[in-house]
Amino acid sequence: MTSNNDTLFARAQLTTPGGVNSPVRAFRSVGGTPRFISRAEGPYFWDADDRRYIDYIGSWGPAIVGHAHPEVVAAVQQAAARGLSFGAPTEGEVLMAEEICKLVPSIEQVRLVSSGTEAAMSALRLARGATGRDTIVKFEGCYHGHADSLLVKAGSGLLTFGNPTSAGVPEDFAKHTLVLDYNDPQQLEEVFARMGDKIACVMVEPIAGNMNLMRATPEFLQTMRTVCSRHGAVMVFDEVMSGFRVALGGAQSLYGIAPDMTVLGKVIGGGLPVAAFGGPAHLMKHLAPLGGVYQAGTLSGNPVAVAAGMTTLKLIQAPGFYEKLGAQTLKLTTGLAAAAKAAGVTFCADAVGGMFGMYFAPDVPVTYETMMACDKTRFNRFFHAMLDAGVYLAPSAFEAGFVSAQHDDAVIEATLAAARGAFAA
Ligand code: KE4
């Protein structure tokens, strides 16, 4: 019998490129037909055939309190009943800005936008406007959304500027972007020694989640902090994924390193479009209408989206929330490693707060090169065996996984039971 997912995917491809509104959803890395989700609740969602899955994507991070949380849904319904969008300031935006500044002490002022891409792109423009410099530094394997200057891969040599990773990005844009190796403090020091006075900012995922999960080493981030301070470059932590996910204070609270600017998204919208970028007032004052760096958005600080975000931020501040979330995630990764070992499969896993990585490799990778050496084919086989068993993992060997507060012991145990079969497949 033809699946409704197949039927919908065929239809979708007639009117939407690749049949999806974001490439990773198309299953091209793992093969097969994407599942069209009809509804979700707690740790579960259901596809177009009304088949239930345990969900480990959580909308790529936002669904940290579980899908369709009754308090989040109620807040959205109440906000929507008062009007969807005004194009004028609201009290909710003031409350959200105050909450973010309270929870992320390195942020003194914050601007709300509608996507992580918009937040990262705006942070970049602000760093360039505030420093009067054009050159930026990013790292191979880190993703900061699809702004032109950030869709760049490493050049051929250390100081050779990047090349576009996407068609449509002019060479002229990529030539201002240096792409260095993640977790290589010596290389960072060398670049700054040669051209530190030309660098507007360094943007990094302090705990990376877009090449699978990879932790920055403390030395790498500390070196970044030192050279940015020494040369007047803006240190930007892209915590769109790690923010409020790995800890209430994000990765910066785990490392004890304060960036100059932080980019946020996902959890702060609770599933609706809210993202943000912020930092000290002396930087943020460069933004229009105060300063010369222009940035704007019709739906920035949208009242319905802010209601979802604020309710989510309230729920994650419940006593013990992160201790429990971290414990459940650790139960998952420990159980997966044990199941793989019992099946004689080369596999390891890592967990930070409510985020996890799975690697078909002997050791947890700490460089992009070793990450790319993980067995993608073996992952794809595992992915489909788990999907067939009703467990939905990220459809790529190079994405992270996400646990919600609703992934209780029964859900984790059901996942591990599926994994014992999937590793043997
Ligand atoms: P959005 O524009 O997708 O809201 O955020 C871009 C972004 C920026 N920074 C980081 C660290 C991110 O992880 C993201 C988006 N993450 C991907 C997951 N790999 C979103 C999923 C997708 O592209 O569909």
Short mmCIF file of C-alpha atoms and ligand atoms in Angstrom, two decimals:
data_model
loop_
_atom_site.label_atom_id
_atom_site.label_comp_id
_atom_site.label_asym_id
_atom_site.label_seq_id
_atom_site.Cartn_x
_atom_site.Cartn_y
_atom_site.Cartn_z
CA MET A 1 0.00 0.00 0.00
CA THR A 2 1.32 3.45 -0.91
CA SER A 3 2.23 5.50 2.11
CA ASN A 4 0.66 8.92 2.46
CA ASN A 5 4.22 10.14 3.03
CA ASP A 6 5.12 8.97 -0.49
CA THR A 7 2.02 10.58 -1.96
CA LEU A 8 2.62 13.88 -0.16
CA PHE A 9 6.33 13.87 -1.06
CA ALA A 10 5.51 13.37 -4.74
CA ARG A 11 2.98 16.21 -4.62
CA ALA A 12 5.29 18.47 -2.62
CA GLN A 13 8.06 18.14 -5.21
CA LEU A 14 5.76 19.63 -7.86
CA THR A 15 5.40 22.94 -6.07
CA THR A 16 8.37 23.17 -3.66
CA PRO A 17 12.03 22.62 -4.60
CA GLY A 18 12.99 19.15 -3.33
CA GLY A 19 9.57 18.92 -1.73
CA VAL A 20 10.77 20.63 1.44
CA ASN A 21 11.20 24.08 2.91
CA SER A 22 14.59 23.29 4.41
CA PRO A 23 17.04 20.90 2.68
CA VAL A 24 17.91 18.58 5.59
CA ARG A 25 14.24 17.51 5.79
CA ALA A 26 14.44 15.86 2.36
CA PHE A 27 16.28 12.75 3.70
CA ARG A 28 18.84 13.07 0.88
CA SER A 29 21.70 12.23 3.22
CA VAL A 30 20.04 9.02 4.47
CA GLY A 31 17.83 8.17 1.49
CA GLY A 32 14.19 7.19 1.55
CA THR A 33 10.98 9.19 1.93
CA PRO A 34 10.72 11.98 4.47
CA ARG A 35 7.95 11.58 7.00
CA PHE A 36 5.28 14.27 6.75
CA ILE A 37 4.36 15.04 10.35
CA SER A 38 0.66 15.47 11.09
CA ARG A 39 0.83 16.14 14.84
CA ALA A 40 3.12 15.94 17.83
CA GLU A 41 2.74 15.65 21.59
CA GLY A 42 5.36 15.31 24.31
CA PRO A 43 8.24 13.12 23.02
CA TYR A 44 6.24 11.83 20.08
CA PHE A 45 5.09 12.81 16.65
CA TRP A 46 2.86 11.06 14.11
CA ASP A 47 3.40 10.89 10.34
CA ALA A 48 0.88 11.11 7.49
CA ASP A 49 0.08 7.39 7.96
CA ASP A 50 -0.66 8.14 11.60
CA ARG A 51 2.41 6.12 12.59
CA ARG A 52 3.95 7.22 15.92
CA TYR A 53 7.65 7.93 16.39
CA ILE A 54 9.77 8.83 19.38
CA ASP A 55 11.18 12.17 18.21
CA TYR A 56 14.87 13.01 18.76
CA ILE A 57 14.87 16.12 16.58
CA GLY A 58 12.48 18.27 18.58
CA SER A 59 12.29 20.69 15.66
CA TRP A 60 16.15 20.81 15.78
CA GLY A 61 16.13 22.01 19.39
CA PRO A 62 13.09 24.22 20.15
CA ALA A 63 10.83 21.48 21.57
CA ILE A 64 12.85 21.17 24.79
CA VAL A 65 9.74 21.01 27.03
CA GLY A 66 8.10 18.48 24.68
CA HIS A 67 5.74 19.01 21.77
CA ALA A 68 2.40 20.80 22.28
CA HIS A 69 3.09 21.51 25.94
CA PRO A 70 -0.32 22.59 27.33
CA GLU A 71 1.07 25.76 28.94
CA VAL A 72 2.84 26.79 25.72
CA VAL A 73 -0.23 26.06 23.60
CA ALA A 74 -2.47 28.02 26.00
CA ALA A 75 -0.11 31.01 25.96
CA VAL A 76 -0.09 30.98 22.15
CA GLN A 77 -3.90 30.75 22.00
CA GLN A 78 -4.33 33.63 24.43
CA ALA A 79 -1.80 35.79 22.60
CA ALA A 80 -3.33 35.01 19.20
CA ALA A 81 -6.76 36.01 20.45
CA ARG A 82 -5.33 39.48 21.16
CA GLY A 83 -4.03 39.89 17.63
CA LEU A 84 -1.22 38.22 15.67
CA SER A 85 1.16 41.07 14.88
CA PHE A 86 1.18 44.83 15.29
CA GLY A 87 4.40 46.22 13.82
CA ALA A 88 4.69 48.20 17.01
CA PRO A 89 6.44 47.49 20.32
CA THR A 90 4.74 45.31 22.94
CA GLU A 91 5.27 44.63 26.64
CA GLY A 92 6.05 40.99 25.80
CA GLU A 93 9.20 42.03 23.95
CA VAL A 94 10.38 44.02 26.97
CA LEU A 95 9.76 41.02 29.23
CA MET A 96 11.62 38.68 26.85
CA ALA A 97 14.58 41.04 26.52
CA GLU A 98 14.79 41.33 30.30
CA GLU A 99 14.56 37.53 30.69
CA ILE A 100 17.35 36.91 28.16
CA CYS A 101 19.59 39.53 29.82
CA LYS A 102 18.93 37.87 33.18
CA LEU A 103 19.69 34.35 31.93
CA VAL A 104 22.73 35.26 29.77
CA PRO A 105 24.79 37.72 31.85
CA SER A 106 27.13 38.55 28.94
CA ILE A 107 24.12 40.12 27.21
CA GLU A 108 23.35 43.65 28.36
CA GLN A 109 21.06 44.50 25.44
CA VAL A 110 19.38 42.22 22.90
CA ARG A 111 17.54 42.57 19.60
CA LEU A 112 14.85 40.02 18.72
CA VAL A 113 14.57 38.69 15.15
CA SER A 114 12.78 35.77 13.46
CA SER A 115 15.45 33.18 12.66
CA GLY A 116 18.94 32.08 13.64
CA THR A 117 20.15 33.08 10.18
CA GLU A 118 18.82 36.59 10.67
CA ALA A 119 20.39 36.80 14.12
CA ALA A 120 23.83 35.59 12.97
CA MET A 121 23.75 37.78 9.86
CA SER A 122 22.83 40.83 11.96
CA ALA A 123 25.51 40.08 14.57
CA LEU A 124 28.05 39.91 11.76
CA ARG A 125 26.97 43.25 10.32
CA LEU A 126 27.05 44.81 13.79
CA ALA A 127 30.60 43.52 14.42
CA ARG A 128 31.75 44.91 11.08
CA GLY A 129 29.98 48.23 11.69
CA ALA A 130 31.31 48.59 15.22
CA THR A 131 34.93 47.76 14.30
CA GLY A 132 35.07 49.26 10.81
CA ARG A 133 36.71 46.02 9.66
CA ASP A 134 35.54 43.59 6.93
CA THR A 135 37.34 40.29 7.63
CA ILE A 136 35.53 37.62 9.66
CA VAL A 137 36.66 34.24 10.96
CA LYS A 138 34.51 31.11 11.14
CA PHE A 139 35.33 27.42 11.47
CA GLU A 140 34.96 24.42 9.19
CA GLY A 141 31.93 22.41 10.25
CA CYS A 142 30.15 25.23 12.06
CA TYR A 143 26.87 26.44 10.58
CA HIS A 144 25.49 29.88 11.32
CA GLY A 145 22.53 29.98 8.95
CA HIS A 146 22.56 30.86 5.28
CA ALA A 147 23.75 34.48 5.12
CA ASP A 148 26.14 34.89 2.17
CA SER A 149 29.25 35.70 4.22
CA LEU A 150 28.75 32.56 6.27
CA LEU A 151 28.22 30.07 3.43
CA VAL A 152 31.96 29.80 2.95
CA LYS A 153 34.39 26.89 3.20
CA ALA A 154 38.10 26.94 3.91
CA GLY A 155 40.44 28.32 1.31
CA SER A 156 43.43 26.33 0.11
CA GLY A 157 45.86 27.74 2.66
CA LEU A 158 45.82 29.21 6.12
CA LEU A 159 45.51 32.84 5.11
CA THR A 160 43.71 32.26 1.85
CA PHE A 161 40.17 33.54 2.07
CA GLY A 162 37.26 31.17 1.80
CA ASN A 163 35.36 29.87 -1.19
CA PRO A 164 31.56 29.88 -1.37
CA THR A 165 29.88 26.65 -0.27
CA SER A 166 26.79 27.70 -2.18
CA ALA A 167 26.06 28.85 -5.69
CA GLY A 168 24.93 32.44 -5.74
CA VAL A 169 27.44 33.65 -3.15
CA PRO A 170 29.76 36.15 -4.89
CA GLU A 171 33.50 35.54 -4.56
CA ASP A 172 33.64 39.13 -3.36
CA PHE A 173 31.66 38.13 -0.28
CA ALA A 174 33.60 34.95 0.45
CA LYS A 175 36.92 36.75 0.18
CA HIS A 176 36.28 38.48 3.49
CA THR A 177 35.73 35.18 5.32
CA LEU A 178 38.60 33.15 6.75
CA VAL A 179 37.65 29.57 7.58
CA LEU A 180 39.89 27.91 10.17
CA ASP A 181 40.01 24.51 11.84
CA TYR A 182 37.75 23.96 14.85
CA ASN A 183 39.67 23.20 18.06
CA ASP A 184 43.00 24.44 16.65
CA PRO A 185 44.15 27.22 19.02
CA GLN A 186 47.61 27.47 17.48
CA GLN A 187 46.17 28.22 14.04
CA LEU A 188 43.91 30.88 15.55
CA GLU A 189 46.88 32.53 17.26
CA GLU A 190 48.89 32.45 14.03
CA VAL A 191 46.12 34.13 12.01
CA PHE A 192 45.65 36.84 14.61
CA ALA A 193 49.39 37.43 14.83
CA ARG A 194 49.45 38.09 11.10
CA MET A 195 46.24 40.07 10.63
CA GLY A 196 44.45 40.51 13.93
CA ASP A 197 43.95 44.24 13.38
CA LYS A 198 41.88 43.48 10.27
CA ILE A 199 39.48 40.99 11.87
CA ALA A 200 35.99 42.27 12.73
CA CYS A 201 34.83 39.13 14.50
CA VAL A 202 35.25 35.46 15.15
CA MET A 203 32.01 33.47 15.06
CA VAL A 204 31.92 29.99 16.60
CA GLU A 205 29.50 27.39 17.87
CA PRO A 206 30.97 26.89 21.38
CA ILE A 207 29.40 23.45 21.38
CA ALA A 208 28.97 22.57 17.73
CA GLY A 209 25.84 20.77 16.58
CA ASN A 210 26.03 21.06 12.80
CA MET A 211 28.77 18.55 12.13
CA ASN A 212 27.17 16.19 14.66
CA LEU A 213 27.88 17.20 18.27
CA MET A 214 31.42 18.43 18.89
CA ARG A 215 32.63 20.15 22.05
CA ALA A 216 35.10 23.00 21.77
CA THR A 217 38.16 22.42 23.95
CA PRO A 218 38.52 24.98 26.75
CA GLU A 219 41.95 25.91 25.35
CA PHE A 220 40.41 26.69 21.95
CA LEU A 221 37.78 29.04 23.39
CA GLN A 222 40.18 30.61 25.89
CA THR A 223 42.68 31.31 23.10
CA MET A 224 39.82 32.86 21.08
CA ARG A 225 38.89 35.06 24.02
CA THR A 226 42.51 36.18 24.47
CA VAL A 227 43.26 37.02 20.83
CA CYS A 228 39.91 38.76 20.27
CA SER A 229 40.46 40.95 23.34
CA ARG A 230 44.08 41.66 22.35
CA HIS A 231 43.19 42.70 18.78
CA GLY A 232 39.78 44.30 19.30
CA ALA A 233 37.86 41.66 17.36
CA VAL A 234 34.31 40.82 18.44
CA MET A 235 33.99 37.26 19.82
CA VAL A 236 30.60 35.90 18.79
CA PHE A 237 29.17 32.72 20.31
CA ASP A 238 26.52 31.26 18.05
CA GLU A 239 24.33 29.60 20.68
CA VAL A 240 21.28 29.21 18.47
CA MET A 241 21.47 25.47 19.16
CA SER A 242 23.43 25.26 22.44
CA GLY A 243 21.65 28.17 24.12
CA PHE A 244 19.25 26.98 26.85
CA ARG A 245 19.87 23.47 25.45
CA VAL A 246 23.17 22.39 27.03
CA ALA A 247 22.52 24.41 30.21
CA LEU A 248 20.25 27.26 31.31
CA GLY A 249 23.11 29.69 30.67
CA GLY A 250 24.17 27.95 27.45
CA ALA A 251 27.66 26.77 26.56
CA GLN A 252 29.21 30.02 27.82
CA SER A 253 28.04 29.16 31.33
CA LEU A 254 29.65 25.71 31.10
CA TYR A 255 33.00 27.05 29.89
CA GLY A 256 32.94 30.18 32.05
CA ILE A 257 33.93 32.29 29.04
CA ALA A 258 31.97 35.45 28.20
CA PRO A 259 31.78 36.27 24.48
CA ASP A 260 31.29 39.83 23.23
CA MET A 261 28.09 38.85 21.44
CA THR A 262 25.73 35.89 21.61
CA VAL A 263 23.37 34.64 18.91
CA LEU A 264 20.28 32.77 20.13
CA GLY A 265 17.29 31.00 18.58
CA LYS A 266 15.31 27.75 18.72
CA VAL A 267 14.49 27.28 22.45
CA ILE A 268 13.74 31.01 22.93
CA GLY A 269 10.88 30.65 20.46
CA GLY A 270 9.63 27.35 21.86
CA GLY A 271 8.88 26.29 18.29
CA LEU A 272 7.72 29.65 16.94
CA PRO A 273 9.98 32.10 15.07
CA VAL A 274 12.03 33.93 17.69
CA ALA A 275 15.80 34.43 17.57
CA ALA A 276 18.04 37.09 19.03
CA PHE A 277 21.50 38.60 19.16
CA GLY A 278 22.90 40.59 22.04
CA GLY A 279 25.89 41.85 23.92
CA PRO A 280 27.16 44.86 25.85
CA ALA A 281 25.37 48.18 25.33
CA HIS A 282 28.55 49.79 23.92
CA LEU A 283 28.30 47.37 20.97
CA MET A 284 24.52 47.28 20.61
CA LYS A 285 24.31 51.09 20.49
CA HIS A 286 25.70 50.90 16.93
CA LEU A 287 22.36 49.47 15.79
CA ALA A 288 19.67 51.61 14.19
CA PRO A 289 17.85 53.66 15.28
CA LEU A 290 20.73 54.68 17.59
CA GLY A 291 23.67 53.99 15.30
CA GLY A 292 24.63 53.43 11.71
CA VAL A 293 24.21 49.63 11.51
CA TYR A 294 20.83 48.98 9.93
CA GLN A 295 18.77 45.96 10.98
CA ALA A 296 14.99 45.54 10.93
CA GLY A 297 12.13 43.02 10.72
CA THR A 298 8.36 43.14 10.26
CA LEU A 299 7.78 40.19 12.57
CA SER A 300 10.69 40.80 14.96
CA GLY A 301 9.45 40.25 18.52
CA ASN A 302 6.15 38.90 17.23
CA PRO A 303 3.72 38.77 20.20
CA VAL A 304 2.43 35.24 19.54
CA ALA A 305 5.94 33.85 19.04
CA VAL A 306 7.20 35.71 22.11
CA ALA A 307 4.36 34.18 24.15
CA ALA A 308 5.54 30.69 23.14
CA GLY A 309 9.14 31.62 23.90
CA MET A 310 8.45 33.24 27.26
CA THR A 311 6.39 30.27 28.45
CA THR A 312 9.18 27.92 27.38
CA LEU A 313 11.79 30.04 29.18
CA LYS A 314 9.63 29.90 32.30
CA LEU A 315 9.24 26.13 32.12
CA ILE A 316 12.98 25.46 31.71
CA GLN A 317 13.70 27.43 34.89
CA ALA A 318 11.79 24.90 36.98
CA PRO A 319 13.99 23.52 39.77
CA GLY A 320 16.01 20.51 38.57
CA PHE A 321 14.97 20.88 34.92
CA TYR A 322 18.50 20.55 33.51
CA GLU A 323 19.63 17.95 35.99
CA LYS A 324 16.74 15.73 34.86
CA LEU A 325 17.18 16.54 31.17
CA GLY A 326 20.90 15.80 31.36
CA ALA A 327 20.30 12.56 33.23
CA GLN A 328 17.80 11.32 30.64
CA THR A 329 20.12 12.22 27.77
CA LEU A 330 23.00 10.42 29.47
CA LYS A 331 20.78 7.35 30.00
CA LEU A 332 20.14 7.36 26.27
CA THR A 333 23.76 7.70 25.15
CA THR A 334 25.07 5.23 27.76
CA GLY A 335 22.41 2.73 26.72
CA LEU A 336 23.16 3.20 23.02
CA ALA A 337 26.87 2.60 23.61
CA ALA A 338 26.09 -0.55 25.61
CA ALA A 339 23.76 -1.85 22.88
CA ALA A 340 26.37 -1.20 20.20
CA LYS A 341 29.05 -2.95 22.24
CA ALA A 342 26.82 -5.98 22.74
CA ALA A 343 26.27 -6.11 18.97
CA GLY A 344 29.99 -5.72 18.27
CA VAL A 345 29.45 -2.41 16.44
CA THR A 346 32.12 0.34 16.52
CA PHE A 347 30.18 3.20 18.04
CA CYS A 348 30.39 5.90 20.68
CA ALA A 349 28.21 8.76 21.85
CA ASP A 350 28.41 12.06 23.71
CA ALA A 351 25.85 14.08 25.65
CA VAL A 352 25.80 17.67 26.88
CA GLY A 353 22.63 18.70 28.67
CA GLY A 354 19.72 17.86 26.39
CA MET A 355 21.84 17.46 23.26
CA PHE A 356 23.65 14.33 22.08
CA GLY A 357 25.90 12.99 19.35
CA MET A 358 26.25 9.45 17.99
CA TYR A 359 29.39 8.40 16.13
CA PHE A 360 30.08 5.21 14.20
CA ALA A 361 33.73 5.60 15.12
CA PRO A 362 35.96 4.33 17.96
CA ASP A 363 36.32 7.71 19.69
CA VAL A 364 34.29 10.92 19.99
CA PRO A 365 35.69 13.24 17.28
CA VAL A 366 37.26 16.55 18.29
CA THR A 367 38.19 17.78 14.82
CA TYR A 368 36.23 18.23 11.63
CA GLU A 369 38.53 15.78 9.84
CA THR A 370 37.95 12.96 12.35
CA MET A 371 34.22 13.72 12.34
CA MET A 372 34.08 13.33 8.57
CA ALA A 373 35.80 9.95 8.96
CA CYS A 374 32.83 8.53 10.89
CA ASP A 375 31.07 5.67 9.09
CA LYS A 376 28.18 7.44 7.35
CA THR A 377 26.96 4.30 5.59
CA ARG A 378 26.69 2.47 8.91
CA PHE A 379 24.83 5.43 10.39
CA ASN A 380 22.36 5.43 7.50
CA ARG A 381 21.63 1.73 8.03
CA PHE A 382 21.09 2.38 11.75
CA PHE A 383 18.92 5.41 11.00
CA HIS A 384 16.52 3.42 8.85
CA ALA A 385 16.40 0.46 11.22
CA MET A 386 15.47 2.87 14.02
CA LEU A 387 12.93 4.66 11.83
CA ASP A 388 11.31 1.33 10.99
CA ALA A 389 11.20 0.62 14.73
CA GLY A 390 9.43 3.94 15.42
CA VAL A 391 12.39 6.08 16.51
CA TYR A 392 13.05 9.24 14.51
CA LEU A 393 16.69 10.38 14.61
CA ALA A 394 18.21 13.32 12.74
CA PRO A 395 18.29 12.27 9.06
CA SER A 396 22.03 12.86 8.73
CA ALA A 397 25.20 11.42 10.26
CA PHE A 398 26.35 14.99 10.75
CA GLU A 399 23.57 16.42 12.88
CA ALA A 400 23.04 16.38 16.64
CA GLY A 401 20.11 14.83 18.53
CA PHE A 402 17.78 16.44 21.05
CA VAL A 403 15.97 15.13 24.14
CA SER A 404 12.96 16.83 25.71
CA ALA A 405 11.73 16.97 29.29
CA GLN A 406 9.05 14.49 28.21
CA HIS A 407 11.55 11.74 27.24
CA ASP A 408 10.96 9.75 30.45
CA ASP A 409 12.46 6.38 31.41
CA ALA A 410 9.83 4.44 29.46
CA VAL A 411 10.59 6.44 26.30
CA ILE A 412 14.35 6.00 26.71
CA GLU A 413 13.95 2.27 27.35
CA ALA A 414 11.74 1.89 24.27
CA THR A 415 14.43 3.69 22.27
CA LEU A 416 17.13 1.36 23.60
CA ALA A 417 15.02 -1.71 22.83
CA ALA A 418 14.75 -0.47 19.23
CA ALA A 419 18.50 0.22 19.17
CA ARG A 420 19.37 -3.33 20.28
CA GLY A 421 17.59 -4.55 17.17
CA ALA A 422 18.90 -1.77 14.92
CA PHE A 423 22.56 -2.35 15.80
CA ALA A 424 22.10 -6.01 14.88
CA ALA A 425 20.50 -5.07 11.54
P1 KE4 B 1 17.71 29.16 11.37
O1 KE4 B 1 17.89 30.26 10.36
O2 KE4 B 1 17.56 27.77 10.71
O3 KE4 B 1 16.60 29.47 12.37
O4 KE4 B 1 19.04 29.08 12.25
C1 KE4 B 1 20.27 28.91 11.61
C2 KE4 B 1 21.28 28.34 12.60
C3 KE4 B 1 22.24 29.20 13.13
N1 KE4 B 1 23.15 28.76 14.02
C4 KE4 B 1 23.14 27.46 14.43
C5 KE4 B 1 24.18 27.00 15.41
C6 KE4 B 1 22.18 26.54 13.93
O5 KE4 B 1 22.20 25.25 14.34
C7 KE4 B 1 21.23 26.99 12.99
C8 KE4 B 1 20.18 26.07 12.37
N2 KE4 B 1 20.33 24.67 12.68
C9 KE4 B 1 19.83 23.75 11.70
C10 KE4 B 1 20.11 22.33 12.23
N3 KE4 B 1 21.31 21.79 11.71
C11 KE4 B 1 18.36 23.97 11.42
C12 KE4 B 1 17.71 22.87 10.62
C13 KE4 B 1 17.46 23.28 9.20
O6 KE4 B 1 18.36 23.89 8.58
O7 KE4 B 1 16.37 22.93 8.70
#
